[in-house]
PDB file of C-alpha atoms in Angstrom:
ATOM      1  CA  UNK U1089    -114.407  90.140  13.229  1.00  0.00           C
ATOM      2  CA  UNK U1090    -112.087  90.428  16.570  1.00  0.00           C
ATOM      3  CA  UNK U1091    -108.385  89.817  15.791  1.00  0.00           C
ATOM      4  CA  UNK U1092    -106.591  86.805  17.510  1.00  0.00           C
ATOM      5  CA  UNK U1093    -105.505  87.924  20.968  1.00  0.00           C
ATOM      6  CA  UNK U1094    -108.335  90.958  21.042  1.00  0.00           C
ATOM      7  CA  UNK U1095    -111.464  90.989  22.849  1.00  0.00           C
ATOM      8  CA  UNK U1096    -113.859  88.435  21.824  1.00  0.00           C
ATOM      9  CA  UNK U1097    -116.666  89.722  19.512  1.00  0.00           C
ATOM     10  CA  UNK U1098    -119.301  88.867  21.378  1.00  0.00           C
ATOM     11  CA  UNK U1099    -121.509  87.569  18.080  1.00  0.00           C
ATOM     12  CA  UNK U1100    -119.199  85.338  17.039  1.00  0.00           C
ATOM     13  CA  UNK U1101    -120.293  82.071  18.229  1.00  0.00           C
ATOM     14  CA  UNK U1102    -117.950  80.677  21.325  1.00  0.00           C
ATOM     15  CA  UNK U1103    -115.268  78.278  20.819  1.00  0.00           C
ATOM     16  CA  UNK U1104    -115.064  76.917  24.349  1.00  0.00           C
ATOM     17  CA  UNK U1105    -114.224  73.276  24.268  1.00  0.00           C
ATOM     18  CA  UNK U1106    -114.426  72.274  20.769  1.00  0.00           C
ATOM     19  CA  UNK U1107    -111.383  70.723  18.927  1.00  0.00           C
ATOM     20  CA  UNK U1108    -109.358  74.067  18.767  1.00  0.00           C
ATOM     21  CA  UNK U1109    -108.623  73.872  22.270  1.00  0.00           C
ATOM     22  CA  UNK U1110    -106.793  70.664  21.841  1.00  0.00           C
ATOM     23  CA  UNK U1111    -104.115  72.205  19.378  1.00  0.00           C
ATOM     24  CA  UNK U1112    -102.739  74.576  21.878  1.00  0.00           C
ATOM     25  CA  UNK U1113    -101.324  77.966  20.925  1.00  0.00           C
ATOM     26  CA  UNK U1114     -98.035  76.969  18.718  1.00  0.00           C
ATOM     27  CA  UNK U1115    -100.426  74.521  16.489  1.00  0.00           C
ATOM     28  CA  UNK U1116    -101.538  76.127  13.639  1.00  0.00           C
ATOM     29  CA  UNK U1117    -102.427  75.780   9.642  1.00  0.00           C
ATOM     30  CA  UNK U1118    -101.730  72.311   8.695  1.00  0.00           C
ATOM     31  CA  UNK U1119    -101.295  70.718  12.090  1.00  0.00           C
ATOM     32  CA  UNK U1120    -104.741  71.951  12.925  1.00  0.00           C
ATOM     33  CA  UNK U1121    -106.216  70.823   9.399  1.00  0.00           C
ATOM     34  CA  UNK U1122    -104.860  67.432  10.711  1.00  0.00           C
ATOM     35  CA  UNK U1123    -106.192  66.955  13.822  1.00  0.00           C
ATOM     36  CA  UNK U1124    -109.740  68.105  12.407  1.00  0.00           C
ATOM     37  CA  UNK U1125    -109.387  65.517   9.489  1.00  0.00           C
ATOM     38  CA  UNK U1126    -108.656  62.769  12.067  1.00  0.00           C
ATOM     39  CA  UNK U1127    -111.498  63.256  14.107  1.00  0.00           C
ATOM     40  CA  UNK U1128    -113.715  63.779  11.134  1.00  0.00           C
ATOM     41  CA  UNK U1129    -112.299  60.201  10.044  1.00  0.00           C
ATOM     42  CA  UNK U1130    -113.464  58.405  12.819  1.00  0.00           C
ATOM     43  CA  UNK U1131    -116.745  60.583  12.970  1.00  0.00           C
ATOM     44  CA  UNK U1132    -118.003  58.614  10.088  1.00  0.00           C
ATOM     45  CA  UNK U1133    -115.956  55.029  10.605  1.00  0.00           C
ATOM     46  CA  UNK U1134    -116.764  52.996  13.606  1.00  0.00           C
ATOM     47  CA  UNK U1135    -113.302  52.475  14.326  1.00  0.00           C
ATOM     48  CA  UNK U1136    -109.714  52.560  12.157  1.00  0.00           C
ATOM     49  CA  UNK U1137    -106.215  51.473  12.187  1.00  0.00           C
ATOM     50  CA  UNK U1138    -103.257  53.623  12.487  1.00  0.00           C
ATOM     51  CA  UNK U1139    -102.427  52.271   9.017  1.00  0.00           C
ATOM     52  CA  UNK U1140    -105.599  53.576   7.717  1.00  0.00           C
ATOM     53  CA  UNK U1141    -105.703  56.479   9.224  1.00  0.00           C
ATOM     54  CA  UNK U1142    -102.066  57.238   8.109  1.00  0.00           C
ATOM     55  CA  UNK U1143    -103.159  56.189   4.486  1.00  0.00           C
ATOM     56  CA  UNK U1144    -105.870  58.555   4.559  1.00  0.00           C
ATOM     57  CA  UNK U1145    -104.502  61.581   5.900  1.00  0.00           C
ATOM     58  CA  UNK U1146    -101.418  61.683   4.045  1.00  0.00           C
ATOM     59  CA  UNK U1147     -99.060  61.930   7.119  1.00  0.00           C
ATOM     60  CA  UNK U1148     -95.975  60.642   8.518  1.00  0.00           C
ATOM     61  CA  UNK U1149     -96.004  58.004  11.624  1.00  0.00           C
ATOM     62  CA  UNK U1150     -94.718  60.714  13.822  1.00  0.00           C
ATOM     63  CA  UNK U1151     -97.117  63.429  12.956  1.00  0.00           C
ATOM     64  CA  UNK U1152    -100.365  60.939  13.237  1.00  0.00           C
ATOM     65  CA  UNK U1153     -99.153  60.024  16.898  1.00  0.00           C
ATOM     66  CA  UNK U1154     -98.475  63.719  18.034  1.00  0.00           C
ATOM     67  CA  UNK U1155    -102.122  64.248  16.981  1.00  0.00           C
ATOM     68  CA  UNK U1156    -103.620  61.063  18.109  1.00  0.00           C
ATOM     69  CA  UNK U1157    -101.883  61.044  21.549  1.00  0.00           C
ATOM     70  CA  UNK U1158    -103.132  65.292  22.072  1.00  0.00           C
ATOM     71  CA  UNK U1159    -106.610  64.024  21.125  1.00  0.00           C
ATOM     72  CA  UNK U1160    -106.387  61.021  23.141  1.00  0.00           C
ATOM     73  CA  UNK U1161    -105.390  63.358  26.075  1.00  0.00           C
ATOM     74  CA  UNK U1162    -108.464  65.194  25.715  1.00  0.00           C
ATOM     75  CA  UNK U1163    -110.733  62.353  25.392  1.00  0.00           C
ATOM     76  CA  UNK U1164    -111.628  62.953  22.243  1.00  0.00           C
ATOM     77  CA  UNK U1165    -110.491  59.485  20.600  1.00  0.00           C
ATOM     78  CA  UNK U1166    -109.724  56.228  22.253  1.00  0.00           C
ATOM     79  CA  UNK U1167    -106.635  54.146  20.909  1.00  0.00           C
ATOM     80  CA  UNK U1168    -106.594  50.643  21.820  1.00  0.00           C
ATOM     81  CA  UNK U1169    -103.955  48.525  20.733  1.00  0.00           C
ATOM     82  CA  UNK U1170    -103.359  44.686  20.224  1.00  0.00           C
ATOM     83  CA  UNK U1171    -101.844  41.961  18.134  1.00  0.00           C
ATOM     84  CA  UNK U1172    -102.909  40.338  14.937  1.00  0.00           C
ATOM     85  CA  UNK U1173    -101.124  37.423  15.330  1.00  0.00           C
ATOM     86  CA  UNK U1174     -97.491  38.624  15.700  1.00  0.00           C
ATOM     87  CA  UNK U1175     -98.858  42.316  14.430  1.00  0.00           C
ATOM     88  CA  UNK U1176     -99.077  45.145  16.525  1.00  0.00           C
ATOM     89  CA  UNK U1177    -102.399  46.748  15.832  1.00  0.00           C
ATOM     90  CA  UNK U1178    -103.637  50.519  16.789  1.00  0.00           C
ATOM     91  CA  UNK U1179    -107.326  51.018  16.728  1.00  0.00           C
ATOM     92  CA  UNK U1180    -108.938  54.766  17.277  1.00  0.00           C
ATOM     93  CA  UNK U1181    -112.520  55.654  18.142  1.00  0.00           C
ATOM     94  CA  UNK U1182    -114.215  58.517  18.828  1.00  0.00           C
ATOM     95  CA  UNK U1183    -115.634  59.087  21.758  1.00  0.00           C
ATOM     96  CA  UNK U1184    -118.993  61.098  22.937  1.00  0.00           C
ATOM     97  CA  UNK U1185    -116.876  64.220  24.101  1.00  0.00           C
ATOM     98  CA  UNK U1186    -114.842  64.138  20.718  1.00  0.00           C
ATOM     99  CA  UNK U1187    -118.190  64.181  19.061  1.00  0.00           C
ATOM    100  CA  UNK U1188    -119.451  66.578  21.107  1.00  0.00           C
ATOM    101  CA  UNK U1189    -116.758  68.550  20.444  1.00  0.00           C
ATOM    102  CA  UNK U1190    -117.082  68.226  16.677  1.00  0.00           C
ATOM    103  CA  UNK U1191    -120.478  68.914  16.668  1.00  0.00           C
ATOM    104  CA  UNK U1192    -119.623  72.305  18.329  1.00  0.00           C
ATOM    105  CA  UNK U1193    -116.710  72.955  15.890  1.00  0.00           C
ATOM    106  CA  UNK U1194    -119.139  72.230  12.916  1.00  0.00           C
ATOM    107  CA  UNK U1195    -122.071  74.572  14.897  1.00  0.00           C
ATOM    108  CA  UNK U1196    -119.352  77.539  14.914  1.00  0.00           C
ATOM    109  CA  UNK U1197    -117.877  77.006  11.406  1.00  0.00           C
ATOM    110  CA  UNK U1198    -121.289  77.152   9.825  1.00  0.00           C
ATOM    111  CA  UNK U1199    -122.217  80.266  12.080  1.00  0.00           C
ATOM    112  CA  UNK U1200    -119.144  81.964  10.318  1.00  0.00           C
ATOM    113  CA  UNK U1201    -120.133  80.803   6.875  1.00  0.00           C
ATOM    114  CA  UNK U1202    -123.645  82.338   7.522  1.00  0.00           C
ATOM    115  CA  UNK U1203    -122.027  85.616   8.812  1.00  0.00           C
ATOM    116  CA  UNK U1204    -119.787  85.549   5.882  1.00  0.00           C
ATOM    117  CA  UNK U1205    -122.817  85.239   3.415  1.00  0.00           C
ATOM    118  CA  UNK U1206    -124.675  87.567   5.045  1.00  0.00           C
ATOM    119  CA  UNK U1207    -121.968  90.576   4.661  1.00  0.00           C
TER     120      UNK U1207
END
């Protein structure tokens, strides 16, 4: 398997346009896991509030808002702000582009698992 930064091994599935393109080169480790977790949580729910995502992901307000903003800028999620009474409410939904990116990411991971098991 090609190392990061070297020529791509043509046997590996393409990752262009999947969730990893949102993260940026400085994002790694737990950060990428949180972006994946956010998209995955939205994939199995019609929508989730900021508070629900924060509890589910066990993360801070700042961390969640940074990941949500990056995913929103990539058009993978939508953010709707409203009020319930006097309380602000932020609701997130997965977009069609976000669902396609998740499917590509899952296909890539499944291909890696198959390739690893075949060795």
